[in-house]
Amino acid sequence: LDVSLAIEKVLHKEFRDPGLAPAPLLEHLVAAGCLGRKTGRGFREYARR
């Protein structure tokens, strides 16, 4: 999710389009350390292997 957030930030800065602003939920998840498969948590929890 951190990669998605970084991409959204670059697109928003480059095109100055409010519709490309990073989603607040995504910012919250990344700030909380929920990075998706990297951490096993994100929009969902991933099973550890």
Short mmCIF file of C-alpha atoms in Angstrom, two decimals:
data_model
loop_
_atom_site.label_atom_id
_atom_site.label_comp_id
_atom_site.label_asym_id
_atom_site.label_seq_id
_atom_site.Cartn_x
_atom_site.Cartn_y
_atom_site.Cartn_z
CA LEU A 1 0.00 0.00 0.00
CA ASP A 2 2.93 2.30 0.60
CA VAL A 3 3.86 2.00 -3.08
CA SER A 4 0.30 2.86 -4.15
CA LEU A 5 0.31 5.87 -1.84
CA ALA A 6 3.63 7.09 -3.24
CA ILE A 7 2.29 6.79 -6.79
CA GLU A 8 -0.90 8.67 -5.89
CA LYS A 9 1.14 11.47 -4.31
CA VAL A 10 3.31 11.85 -7.42
CA LEU A 11 0.30 11.86 -9.75
CA HIS A 12 -1.52 14.39 -7.59
CA LYS A 13 1.53 16.68 -7.44
CA GLU A 14 2.26 16.37 -11.17
CA PHE A 15 -1.25 16.86 -12.53
CA ARG A 16 -2.68 19.03 -9.73
CA ASP A 17 -5.96 17.19 -10.06
CA PRO A 18 -8.04 16.97 -6.86
CA GLY A 19 -9.42 13.66 -8.11
CA LEU A 20 -5.93 12.18 -7.91
CA ALA A 21 -5.41 13.12 -4.26
CA PRO A 22 -4.42 10.17 -2.08
CA ALA A 23 -7.33 8.56 -0.29
CA PRO A 24 -7.39 9.42 3.43
CA LEU A 25 -7.95 5.75 4.31
CA LEU A 26 -4.84 4.76 2.37
CA GLU A 27 -2.81 7.44 4.15
CA HIS A 28 -4.13 6.22 7.49
CA LEU A 29 -3.29 2.58 6.78
CA VAL A 30 0.25 3.39 5.67
CA ALA A 31 0.83 5.66 8.68
CA ALA A 32 -0.31 2.80 10.92
CA GLY A 33 2.22 0.46 9.31
CA CYS A 34 -0.34 -1.56 7.37
CA LEU A 35 1.52 -1.97 4.10
CA GLY A 36 -0.34 -4.88 2.57
CA ARG A 37 1.52 -8.12 1.89
CA LYS A 38 4.78 -6.64 3.18
CA THR A 39 3.42 -6.58 6.71
CA GLY A 40 0.55 -9.05 6.40
CA ARG A 41 -1.98 -6.29 7.08
CA GLY A 42 -3.66 -3.70 4.91
CA PHE A 43 -7.19 -3.59 3.56
CA ARG A 44 -7.25 -7.22 4.68
CA GLU A 45 -5.08 -9.53 6.75
CA TYR A 46 -2.89 -11.99 4.90
CA ALA A 47 -2.15 -15.47 6.19
CA ARG A 48 1.44 -15.97 7.23
CA ARG A 49 3.27 -18.74 5.40
#
